[in-house]
mmCIF file of C-alpha atoms and ligand atoms in Angstrom:
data_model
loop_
_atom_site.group_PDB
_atom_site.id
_atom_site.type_symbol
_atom_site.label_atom_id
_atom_site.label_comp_id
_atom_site.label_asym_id
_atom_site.label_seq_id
_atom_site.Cartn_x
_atom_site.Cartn_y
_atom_site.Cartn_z
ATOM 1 C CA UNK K 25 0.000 0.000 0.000
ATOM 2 C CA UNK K 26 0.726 3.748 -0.146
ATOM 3 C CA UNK K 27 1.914 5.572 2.691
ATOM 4 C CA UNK K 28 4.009 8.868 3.903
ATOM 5 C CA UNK K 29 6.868 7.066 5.602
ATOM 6 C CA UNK K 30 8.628 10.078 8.070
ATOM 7 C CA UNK K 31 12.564 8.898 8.090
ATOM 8 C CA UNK K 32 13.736 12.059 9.492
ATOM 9 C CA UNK K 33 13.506 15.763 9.251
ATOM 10 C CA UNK K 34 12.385 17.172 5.841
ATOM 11 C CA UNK K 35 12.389 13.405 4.667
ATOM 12 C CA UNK K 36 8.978 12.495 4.434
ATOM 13 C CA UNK K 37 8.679 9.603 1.319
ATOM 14 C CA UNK K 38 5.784 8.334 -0.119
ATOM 15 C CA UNK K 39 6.545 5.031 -0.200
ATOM 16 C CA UNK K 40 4.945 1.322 -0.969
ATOM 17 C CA UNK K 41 4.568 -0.413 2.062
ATOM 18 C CA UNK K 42 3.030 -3.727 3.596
ATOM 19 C CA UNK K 43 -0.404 -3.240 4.416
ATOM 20 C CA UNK K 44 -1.096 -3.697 8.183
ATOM 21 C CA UNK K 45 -3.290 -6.408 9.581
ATOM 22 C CA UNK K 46 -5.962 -6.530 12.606
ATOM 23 C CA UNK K 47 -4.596 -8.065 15.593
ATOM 24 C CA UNK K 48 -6.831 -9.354 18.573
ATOM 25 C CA UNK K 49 -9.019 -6.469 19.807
ATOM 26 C CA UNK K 50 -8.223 -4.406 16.476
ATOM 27 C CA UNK K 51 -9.607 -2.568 13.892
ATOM 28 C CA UNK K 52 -8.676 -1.982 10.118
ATOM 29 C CA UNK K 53 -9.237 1.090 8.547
ATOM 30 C CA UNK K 54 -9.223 2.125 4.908
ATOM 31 C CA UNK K 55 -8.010 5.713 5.521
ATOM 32 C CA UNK K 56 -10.010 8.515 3.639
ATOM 33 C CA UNK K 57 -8.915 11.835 5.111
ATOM 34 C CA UNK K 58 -6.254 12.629 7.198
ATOM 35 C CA UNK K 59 -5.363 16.286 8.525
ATOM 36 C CA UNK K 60 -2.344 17.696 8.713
ATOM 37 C CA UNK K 61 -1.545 19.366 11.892
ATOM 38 C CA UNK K 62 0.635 21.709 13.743
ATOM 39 C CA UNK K 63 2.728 18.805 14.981
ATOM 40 C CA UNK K 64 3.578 17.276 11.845
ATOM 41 C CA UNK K 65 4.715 20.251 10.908
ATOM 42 C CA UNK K 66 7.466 20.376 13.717
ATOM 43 C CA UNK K 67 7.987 16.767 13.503
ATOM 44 C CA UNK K 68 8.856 17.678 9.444
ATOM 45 C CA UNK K 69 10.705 20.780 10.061
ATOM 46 C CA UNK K 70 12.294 20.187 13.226
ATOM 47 C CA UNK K 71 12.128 16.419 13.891
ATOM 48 C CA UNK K 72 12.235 14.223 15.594
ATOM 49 C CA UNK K 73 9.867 15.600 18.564
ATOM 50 C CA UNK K 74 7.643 13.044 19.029
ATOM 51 C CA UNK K 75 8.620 9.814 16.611
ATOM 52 C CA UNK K 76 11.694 8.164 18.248
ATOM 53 C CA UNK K 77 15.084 6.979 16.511
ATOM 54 C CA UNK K 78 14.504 4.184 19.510
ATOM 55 C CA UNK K 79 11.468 1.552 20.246
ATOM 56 C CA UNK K 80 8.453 3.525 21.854
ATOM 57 C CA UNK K 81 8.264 1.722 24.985
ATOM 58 C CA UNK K 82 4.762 0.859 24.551
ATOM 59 C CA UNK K 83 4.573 -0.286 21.094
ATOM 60 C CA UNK K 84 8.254 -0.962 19.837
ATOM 61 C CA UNK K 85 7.954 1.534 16.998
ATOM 62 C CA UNK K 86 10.926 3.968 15.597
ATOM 63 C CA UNK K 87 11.793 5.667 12.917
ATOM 64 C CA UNK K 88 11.075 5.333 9.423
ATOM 65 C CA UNK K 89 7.432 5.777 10.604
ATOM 66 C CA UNK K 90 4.092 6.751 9.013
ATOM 67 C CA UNK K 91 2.836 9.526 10.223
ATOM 68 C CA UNK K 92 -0.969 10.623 10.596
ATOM 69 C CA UNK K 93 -3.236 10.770 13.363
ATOM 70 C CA UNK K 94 -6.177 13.381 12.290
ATOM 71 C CA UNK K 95 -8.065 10.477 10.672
ATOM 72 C CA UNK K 96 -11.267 9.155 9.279
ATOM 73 C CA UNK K 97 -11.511 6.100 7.967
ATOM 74 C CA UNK K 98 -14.010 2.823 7.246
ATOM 75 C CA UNK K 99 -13.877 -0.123 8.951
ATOM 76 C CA UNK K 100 -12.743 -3.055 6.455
ATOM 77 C CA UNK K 101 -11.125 -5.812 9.025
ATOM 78 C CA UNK K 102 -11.756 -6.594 12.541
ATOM 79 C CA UNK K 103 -9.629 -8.700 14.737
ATOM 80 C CA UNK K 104 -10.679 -11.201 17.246
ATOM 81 C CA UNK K 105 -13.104 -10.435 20.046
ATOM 82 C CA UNK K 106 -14.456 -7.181 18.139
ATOM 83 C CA UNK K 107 -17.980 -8.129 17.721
ATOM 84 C CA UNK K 108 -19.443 -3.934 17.550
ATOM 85 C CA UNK K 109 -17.788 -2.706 14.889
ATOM 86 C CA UNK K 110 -19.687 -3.252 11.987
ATOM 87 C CA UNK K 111 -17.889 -3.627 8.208
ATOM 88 C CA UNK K 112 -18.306 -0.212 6.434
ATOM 89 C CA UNK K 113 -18.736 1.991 8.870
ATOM 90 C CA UNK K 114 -16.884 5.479 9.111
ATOM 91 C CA UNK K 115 -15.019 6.003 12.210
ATOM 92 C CA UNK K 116 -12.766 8.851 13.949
ATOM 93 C CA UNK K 117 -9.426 7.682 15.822
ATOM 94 C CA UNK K 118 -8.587 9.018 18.948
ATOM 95 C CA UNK K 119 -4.915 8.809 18.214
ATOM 96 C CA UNK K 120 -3.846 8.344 21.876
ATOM 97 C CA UNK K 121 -3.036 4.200 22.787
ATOM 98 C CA UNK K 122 -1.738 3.830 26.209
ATOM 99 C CA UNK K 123 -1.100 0.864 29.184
ATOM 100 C CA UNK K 124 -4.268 0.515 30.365
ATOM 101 C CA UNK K 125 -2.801 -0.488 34.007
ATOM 102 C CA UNK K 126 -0.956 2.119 35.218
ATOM 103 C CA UNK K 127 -2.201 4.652 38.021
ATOM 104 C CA UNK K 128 -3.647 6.798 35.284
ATOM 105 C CA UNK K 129 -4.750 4.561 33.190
ATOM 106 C CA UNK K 130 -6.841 3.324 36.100
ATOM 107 C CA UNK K 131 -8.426 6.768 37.063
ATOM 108 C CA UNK K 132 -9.039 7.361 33.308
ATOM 109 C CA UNK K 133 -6.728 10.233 32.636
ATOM 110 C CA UNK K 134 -4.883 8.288 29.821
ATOM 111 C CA UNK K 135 -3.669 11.200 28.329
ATOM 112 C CA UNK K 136 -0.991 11.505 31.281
ATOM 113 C CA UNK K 137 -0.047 7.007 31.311
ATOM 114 C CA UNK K 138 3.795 7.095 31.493
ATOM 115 C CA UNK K 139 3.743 4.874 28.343
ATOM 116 C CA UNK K 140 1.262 6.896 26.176
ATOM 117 C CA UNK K 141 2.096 6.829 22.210
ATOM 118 C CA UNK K 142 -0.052 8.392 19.399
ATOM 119 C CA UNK K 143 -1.215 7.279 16.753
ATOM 120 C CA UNK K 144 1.248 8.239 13.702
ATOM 121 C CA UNK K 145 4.375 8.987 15.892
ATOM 122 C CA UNK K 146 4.575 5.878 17.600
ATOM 123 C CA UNK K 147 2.323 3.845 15.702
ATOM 124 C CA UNK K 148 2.064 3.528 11.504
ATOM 125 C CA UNK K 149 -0.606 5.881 11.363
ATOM 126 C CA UNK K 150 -2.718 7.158 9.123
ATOM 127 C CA UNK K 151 -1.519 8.659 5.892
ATOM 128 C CA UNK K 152 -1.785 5.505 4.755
ATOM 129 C CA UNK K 153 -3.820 3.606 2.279
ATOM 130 C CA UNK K 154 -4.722 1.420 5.900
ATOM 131 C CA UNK K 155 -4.252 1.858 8.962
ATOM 132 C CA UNK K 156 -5.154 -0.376 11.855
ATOM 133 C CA UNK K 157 -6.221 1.263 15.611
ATOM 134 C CA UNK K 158 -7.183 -0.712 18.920
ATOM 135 C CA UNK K 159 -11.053 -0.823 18.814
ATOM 136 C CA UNK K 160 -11.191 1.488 22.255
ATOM 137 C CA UNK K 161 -9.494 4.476 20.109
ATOM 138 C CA UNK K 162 -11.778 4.354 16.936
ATOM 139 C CA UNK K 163 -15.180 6.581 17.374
ATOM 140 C CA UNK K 164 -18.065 5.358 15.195
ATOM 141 C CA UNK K 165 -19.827 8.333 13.344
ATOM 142 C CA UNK K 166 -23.818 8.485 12.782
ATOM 143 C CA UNK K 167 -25.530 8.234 9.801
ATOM 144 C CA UNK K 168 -25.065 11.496 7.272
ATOM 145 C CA UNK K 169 -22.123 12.227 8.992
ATOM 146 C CA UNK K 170 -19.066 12.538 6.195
ATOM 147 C CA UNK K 171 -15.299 11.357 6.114
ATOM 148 C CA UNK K 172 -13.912 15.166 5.599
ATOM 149 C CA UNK K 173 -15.939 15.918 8.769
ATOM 150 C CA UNK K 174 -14.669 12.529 10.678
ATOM 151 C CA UNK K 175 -11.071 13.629 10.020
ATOM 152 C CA UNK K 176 -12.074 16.899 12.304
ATOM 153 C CA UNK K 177 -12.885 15.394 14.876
ATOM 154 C CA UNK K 178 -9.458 14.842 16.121
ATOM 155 C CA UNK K 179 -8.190 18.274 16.340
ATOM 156 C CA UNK K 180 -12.070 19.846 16.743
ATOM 157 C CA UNK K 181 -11.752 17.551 20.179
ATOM 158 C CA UNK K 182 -8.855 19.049 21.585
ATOM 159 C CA UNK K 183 -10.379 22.170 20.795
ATOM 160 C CA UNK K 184 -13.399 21.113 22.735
ATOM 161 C CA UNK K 185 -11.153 20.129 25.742
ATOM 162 C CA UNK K 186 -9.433 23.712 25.741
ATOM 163 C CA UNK K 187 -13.066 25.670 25.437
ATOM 164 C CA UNK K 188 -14.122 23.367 28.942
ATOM 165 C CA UNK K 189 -10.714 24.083 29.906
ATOM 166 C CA UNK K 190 -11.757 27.941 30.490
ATOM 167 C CA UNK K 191 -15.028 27.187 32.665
ATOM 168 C CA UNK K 192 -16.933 29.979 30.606
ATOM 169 C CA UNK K 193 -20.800 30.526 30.850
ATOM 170 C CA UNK K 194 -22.879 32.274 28.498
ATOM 171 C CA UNK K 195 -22.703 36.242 28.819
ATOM 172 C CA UNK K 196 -18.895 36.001 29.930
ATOM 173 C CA UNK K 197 -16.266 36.794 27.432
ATOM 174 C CA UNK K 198 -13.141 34.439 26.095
ATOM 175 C CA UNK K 199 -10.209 36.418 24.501
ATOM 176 C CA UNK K 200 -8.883 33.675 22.229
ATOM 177 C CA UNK K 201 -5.006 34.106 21.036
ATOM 178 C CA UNK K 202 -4.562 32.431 17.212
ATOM 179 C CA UNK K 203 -7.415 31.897 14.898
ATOM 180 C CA UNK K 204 -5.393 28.590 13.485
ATOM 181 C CA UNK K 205 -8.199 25.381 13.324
ATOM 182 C CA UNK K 206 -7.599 25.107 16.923
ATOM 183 C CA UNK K 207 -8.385 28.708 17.648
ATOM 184 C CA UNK K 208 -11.445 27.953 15.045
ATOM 185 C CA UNK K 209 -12.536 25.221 17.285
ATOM 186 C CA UNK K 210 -12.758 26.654 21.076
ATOM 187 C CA UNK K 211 -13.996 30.279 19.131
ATOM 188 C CA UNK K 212 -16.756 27.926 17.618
ATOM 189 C CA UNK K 213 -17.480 25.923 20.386
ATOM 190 C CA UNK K 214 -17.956 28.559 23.063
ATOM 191 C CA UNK K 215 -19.963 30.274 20.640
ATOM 192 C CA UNK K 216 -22.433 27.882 20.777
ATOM 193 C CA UNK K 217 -22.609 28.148 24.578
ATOM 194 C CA UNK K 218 -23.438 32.173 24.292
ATOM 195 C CA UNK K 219 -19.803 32.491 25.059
ATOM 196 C CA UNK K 220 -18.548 36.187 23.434
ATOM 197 C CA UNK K 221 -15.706 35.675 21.572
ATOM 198 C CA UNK K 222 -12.776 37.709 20.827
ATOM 199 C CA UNK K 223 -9.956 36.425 18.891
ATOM 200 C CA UNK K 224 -6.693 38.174 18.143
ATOM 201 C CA UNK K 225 -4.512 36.719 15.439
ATOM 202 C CA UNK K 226 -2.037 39.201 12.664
ATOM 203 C CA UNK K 227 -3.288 37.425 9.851
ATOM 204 C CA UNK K 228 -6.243 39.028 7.738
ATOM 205 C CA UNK K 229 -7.576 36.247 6.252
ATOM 206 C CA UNK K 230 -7.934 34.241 10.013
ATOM 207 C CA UNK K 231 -9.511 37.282 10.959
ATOM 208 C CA UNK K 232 -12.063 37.137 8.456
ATOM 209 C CA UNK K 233 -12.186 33.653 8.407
ATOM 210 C CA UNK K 234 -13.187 33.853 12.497
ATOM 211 C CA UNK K 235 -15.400 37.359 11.680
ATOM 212 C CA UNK K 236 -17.673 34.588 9.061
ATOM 213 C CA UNK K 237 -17.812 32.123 11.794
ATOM 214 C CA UNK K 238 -19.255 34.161 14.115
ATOM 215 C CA UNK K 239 -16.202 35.846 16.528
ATOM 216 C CA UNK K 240 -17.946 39.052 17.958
ATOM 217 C CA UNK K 241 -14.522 41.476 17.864
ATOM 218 C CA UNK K 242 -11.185 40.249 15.879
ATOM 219 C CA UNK K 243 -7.884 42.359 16.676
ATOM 220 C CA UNK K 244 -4.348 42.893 14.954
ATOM 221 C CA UNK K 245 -2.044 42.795 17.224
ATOM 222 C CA UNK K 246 0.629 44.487 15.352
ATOM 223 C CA UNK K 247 -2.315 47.481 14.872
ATOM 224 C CA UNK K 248 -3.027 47.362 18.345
ATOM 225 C CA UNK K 249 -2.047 46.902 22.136
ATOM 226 C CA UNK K 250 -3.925 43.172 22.100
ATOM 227 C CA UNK K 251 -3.969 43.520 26.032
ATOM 228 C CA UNK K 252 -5.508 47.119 26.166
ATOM 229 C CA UNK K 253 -7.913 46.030 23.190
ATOM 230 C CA UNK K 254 -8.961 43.092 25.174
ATOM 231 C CA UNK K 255 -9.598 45.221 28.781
ATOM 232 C CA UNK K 256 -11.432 47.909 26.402
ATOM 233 C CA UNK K 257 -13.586 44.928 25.052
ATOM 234 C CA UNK K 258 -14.626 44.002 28.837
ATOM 235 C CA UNK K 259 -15.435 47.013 31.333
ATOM 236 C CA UNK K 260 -11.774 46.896 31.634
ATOM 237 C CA UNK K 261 -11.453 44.171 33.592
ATOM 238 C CA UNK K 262 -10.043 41.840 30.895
ATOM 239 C CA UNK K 263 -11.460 38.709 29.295
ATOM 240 C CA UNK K 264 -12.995 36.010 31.908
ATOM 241 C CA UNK K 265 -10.691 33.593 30.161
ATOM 242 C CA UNK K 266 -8.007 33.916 27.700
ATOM 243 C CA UNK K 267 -6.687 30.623 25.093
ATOM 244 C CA UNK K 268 -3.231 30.481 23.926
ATOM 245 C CA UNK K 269 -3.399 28.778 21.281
ATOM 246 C CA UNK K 270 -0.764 30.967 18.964
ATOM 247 C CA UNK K 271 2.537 29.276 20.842
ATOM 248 C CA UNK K 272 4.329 32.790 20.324
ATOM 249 C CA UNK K 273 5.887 34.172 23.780
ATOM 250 C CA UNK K 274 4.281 37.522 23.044
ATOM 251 C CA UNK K 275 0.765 35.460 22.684
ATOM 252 C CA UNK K 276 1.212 33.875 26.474
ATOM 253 C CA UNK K 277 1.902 37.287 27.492
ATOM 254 C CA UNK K 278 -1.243 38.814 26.322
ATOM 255 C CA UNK K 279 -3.137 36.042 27.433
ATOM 256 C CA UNK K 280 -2.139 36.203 31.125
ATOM 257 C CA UNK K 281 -2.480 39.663 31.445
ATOM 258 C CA UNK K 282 -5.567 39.858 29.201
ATOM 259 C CA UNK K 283 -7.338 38.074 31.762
ATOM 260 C CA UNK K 284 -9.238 38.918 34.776
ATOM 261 C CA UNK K 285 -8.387 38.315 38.343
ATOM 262 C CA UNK K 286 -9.480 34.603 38.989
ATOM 263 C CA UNK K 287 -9.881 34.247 35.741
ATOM 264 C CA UNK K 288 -8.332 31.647 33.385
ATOM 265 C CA UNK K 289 -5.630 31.145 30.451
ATOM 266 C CA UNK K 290 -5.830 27.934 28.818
ATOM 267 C CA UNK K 291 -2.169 26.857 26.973
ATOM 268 C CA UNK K 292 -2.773 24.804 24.084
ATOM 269 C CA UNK K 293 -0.454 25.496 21.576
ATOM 270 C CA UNK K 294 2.956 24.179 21.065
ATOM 271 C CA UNK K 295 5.917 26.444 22.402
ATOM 272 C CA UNK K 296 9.324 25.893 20.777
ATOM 273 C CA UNK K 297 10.855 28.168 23.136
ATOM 274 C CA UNK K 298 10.982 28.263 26.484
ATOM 275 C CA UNK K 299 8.314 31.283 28.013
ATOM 276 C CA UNK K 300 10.173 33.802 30.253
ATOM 277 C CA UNK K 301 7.555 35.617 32.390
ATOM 278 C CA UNK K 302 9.088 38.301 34.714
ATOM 279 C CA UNK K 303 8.221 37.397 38.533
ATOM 280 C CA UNK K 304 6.034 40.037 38.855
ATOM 281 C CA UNK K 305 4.085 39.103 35.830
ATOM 282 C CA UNK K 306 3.205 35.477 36.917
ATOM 283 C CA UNK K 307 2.327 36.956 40.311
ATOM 284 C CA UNK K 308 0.316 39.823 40.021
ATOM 285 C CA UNK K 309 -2.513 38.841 37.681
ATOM 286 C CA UNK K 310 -3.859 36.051 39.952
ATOM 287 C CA UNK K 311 -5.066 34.379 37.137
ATOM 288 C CA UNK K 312 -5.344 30.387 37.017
ATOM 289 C CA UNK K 313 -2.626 28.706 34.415
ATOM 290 C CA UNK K 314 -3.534 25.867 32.524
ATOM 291 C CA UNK K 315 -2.668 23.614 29.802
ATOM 292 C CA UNK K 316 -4.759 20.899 27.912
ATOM 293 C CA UNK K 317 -4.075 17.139 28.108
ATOM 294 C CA UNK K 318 -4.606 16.626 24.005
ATOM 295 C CA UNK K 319 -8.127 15.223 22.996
ATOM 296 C CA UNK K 320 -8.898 12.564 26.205
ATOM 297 C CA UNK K 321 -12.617 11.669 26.082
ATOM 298 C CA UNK K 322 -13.542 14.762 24.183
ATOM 299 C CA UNK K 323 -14.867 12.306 20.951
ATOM 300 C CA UNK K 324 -18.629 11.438 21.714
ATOM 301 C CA UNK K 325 -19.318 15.362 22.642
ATOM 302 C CA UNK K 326 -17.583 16.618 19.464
ATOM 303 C CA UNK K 327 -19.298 13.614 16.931
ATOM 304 C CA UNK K 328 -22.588 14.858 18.976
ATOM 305 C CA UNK K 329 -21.915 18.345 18.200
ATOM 306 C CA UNK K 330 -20.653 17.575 14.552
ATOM 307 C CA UNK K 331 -23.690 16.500 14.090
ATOM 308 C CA UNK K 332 -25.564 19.414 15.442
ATOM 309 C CA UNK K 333 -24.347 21.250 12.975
ATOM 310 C CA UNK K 334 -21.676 23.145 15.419
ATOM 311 C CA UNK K 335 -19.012 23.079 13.311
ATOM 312 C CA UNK K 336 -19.180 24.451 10.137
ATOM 313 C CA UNK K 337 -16.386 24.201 7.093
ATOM 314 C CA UNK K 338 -16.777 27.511 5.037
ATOM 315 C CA UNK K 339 -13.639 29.213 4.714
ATOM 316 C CA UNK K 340 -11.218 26.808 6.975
ATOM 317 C CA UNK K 341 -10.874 23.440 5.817
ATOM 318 C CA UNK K 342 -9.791 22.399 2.197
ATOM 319 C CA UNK K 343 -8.311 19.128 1.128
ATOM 320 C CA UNK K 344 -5.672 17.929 -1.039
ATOM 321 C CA UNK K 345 -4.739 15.023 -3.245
ATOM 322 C CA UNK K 346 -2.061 12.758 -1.392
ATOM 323 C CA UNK K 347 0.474 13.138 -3.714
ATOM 324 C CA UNK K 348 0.644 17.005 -2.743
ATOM 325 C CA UNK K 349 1.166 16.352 0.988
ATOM 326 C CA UNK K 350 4.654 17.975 0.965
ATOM 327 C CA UNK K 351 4.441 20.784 -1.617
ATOM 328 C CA UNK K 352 0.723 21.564 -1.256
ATOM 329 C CA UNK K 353 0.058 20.589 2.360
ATOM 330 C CA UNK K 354 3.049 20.940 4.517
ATOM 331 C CA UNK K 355 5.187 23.841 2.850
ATOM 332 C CA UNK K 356 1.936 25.654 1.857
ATOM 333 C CA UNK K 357 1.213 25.331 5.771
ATOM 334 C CA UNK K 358 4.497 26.358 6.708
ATOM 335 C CA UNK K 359 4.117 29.771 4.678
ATOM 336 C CA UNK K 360 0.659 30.449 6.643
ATOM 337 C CA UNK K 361 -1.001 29.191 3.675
ATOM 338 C CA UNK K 362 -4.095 27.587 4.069
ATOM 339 C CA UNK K 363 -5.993 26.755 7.634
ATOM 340 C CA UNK K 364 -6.890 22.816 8.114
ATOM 341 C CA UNK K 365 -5.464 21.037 5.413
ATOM 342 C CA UNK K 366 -7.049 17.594 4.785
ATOM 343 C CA UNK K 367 -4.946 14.690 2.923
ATOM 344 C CA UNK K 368 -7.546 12.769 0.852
ATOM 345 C CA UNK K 369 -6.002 9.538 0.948
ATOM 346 C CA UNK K 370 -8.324 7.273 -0.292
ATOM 347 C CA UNK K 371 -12.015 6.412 -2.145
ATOM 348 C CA UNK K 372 -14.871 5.001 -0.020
ATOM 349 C CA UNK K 373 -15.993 1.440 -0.992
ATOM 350 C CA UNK K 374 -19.287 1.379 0.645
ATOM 351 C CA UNK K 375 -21.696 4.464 0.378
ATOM 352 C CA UNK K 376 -21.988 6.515 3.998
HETATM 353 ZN ZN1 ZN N 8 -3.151 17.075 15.620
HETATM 354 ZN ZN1 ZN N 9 -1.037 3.775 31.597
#
């Protein structure tokens, strides 16, 4: 089969592999979509982050690897003792696998198992013409419901996590740092909840992007003093919760002190450099700090709210042929070209 075989940094190969088979207690996908995110980007600029050049404790995989874990895909092969997983069927893969015995594991905060791997890092994942998942980590989608929308589930989840992550009612205001997909998710999602919904990103086409979607104010923070904008926004108290989800210093910054007292700043983007707050900084705002364990047990609410309706495409998602992956997906993404990218991988068999 075809897949996008990582073997190191700026050495991603589409390649002829051999196509995976279901284990006990597995499930094999036909991949349709996969998205490219943030992630692979580092892993392709900057790698390795998070494939290893040594065996993954939990699973044995290193490098080469395929990578992919934004997927949607339909159910063609189940291993023994899966008896609910019908042939055909589209599901979403929660690309987190972990030990299922540890302390964590136990209280059902998987994302934080010593062991965890994910999915296309540490695993052959899912730009791939298959792609095979333990049957806990695939999320079966409802009727209607189609594979370009089942490959958003992954990131739209951990954009879910990150909107409960700020504790937000309706009336109060959320002062959102990056309109990237993720920033598109929690401004959507707390939307939804009567949430008002500021987002601050340079970028005129996020902006507008956002402004369609429904964000109430949009800022340019190289026009403006995002912080001051923000207090101006709220009786100048500053937002009741502020989301980094930019991963520029200068975005943290705004976010902590763009928030109220007791309020809270959510961290979920990436930082490739370390943040240096001044002591005064971190103490002063007595705001609560927080990051965002990835996209733990977000998958039933988001397919539920995918279905809804919540989470419209217009203007953000667009998908490419897999050949184009490099040139049309990752270096177009690495320009600020494009918002959610989507890899379409392969043709449905059955009709969904
Ligand atoms: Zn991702
Ligand atoms: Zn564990």
């Amino acid at each position: 089969m075809r897949a996008a075989v990582y073997h190191g940094p700026r050495d991603l190969r589409l390649e002829s592999v051999p196509e995976p088979e279901a284990g006990p207690g597995d499930v094999k996908l036909r991949v349709l979509y996969n998205g490219i995110c943030g992630s692979d980007l580092h892993e392709y600029y900057d790698g390795p982050v998070t494939t290893r050049t040594t065996p993954h404790p939990l699973t044995g995989v290193k490098n080469p690897v395929i990578l992919g874990h934004e997927l949607c895909g339909e159910v063609v092969a189940v291993g023994e003792g899966v008896e609910d997983m019908p042939l055909g069927c589209l599901v979403a893969v929660d690309p987190l696998e972990s030990c299922g015995h540890c302390v964590w594991c136990k209280d059902g905060q998987y994302p934080h198992c010593p062991q965890v791997a994910l999915h296309g890092y540490n695993r052959q994942g899912g730009l791939a013409e298959y792609t095979v998942v333990r049957r806990d980590m695939a999320h079966r989608l409802p009727p209607g419901m189609t594979a370009q929308q089942g490959a958003l589930i992954e990131p739209l989840a951990v954009a879910f996590n990150t909107a409960n992550r700020c504790g937000l009612e309706a009336g109060q205001t959320v002062a959102i740092h990056g309109a990237g997909p993720i920033g598109i998710g929690v401004c959507l999602t707390l939307k939804r909840r009567g949430v008002n919904v500021i987002v601050i990103d340079p970028s005129p086409l996020r902006r507008s992007v956002v402004e369609r979607l429904g964000a109430r104010w949009t800022l340019d923070p190289t026009d403006c003093d995002p912080v001051a904008a923000v207090r101006d926004l709220t009786g100048g108290r500053g937002a009741h919760a502020s989301v980094d989800a930019a991963g520029a210093p200068s975005a943290f910054r705004a976010a902590l002190h763009g928030t109220r007292v007791d309020g809270t700043a959510v961290v979920v983007a990436i930082h490739h450099v370390p943040i240096v707050i001044p002591p005064f900084e971190m103490l002063m705002p007595e705001v609560y700090v927080t990051g965002v364990a990835m996209s733990a047990h977000a998958f039933p609410s988001v397919i539920a709210e995918m279905a809804l309706g919540s989470y419209p495409q217009d203007g953000w998602v667009e998908t490419i042929p897999f050949e184009a992956l490099v040139e049309r997906g990752l270096e177009r993404l690495k320009r600020q070209e494009g918002l959610k990218i989507l890899v379409d991988v392969g043709t449905p068999t059955a009709k969904h």
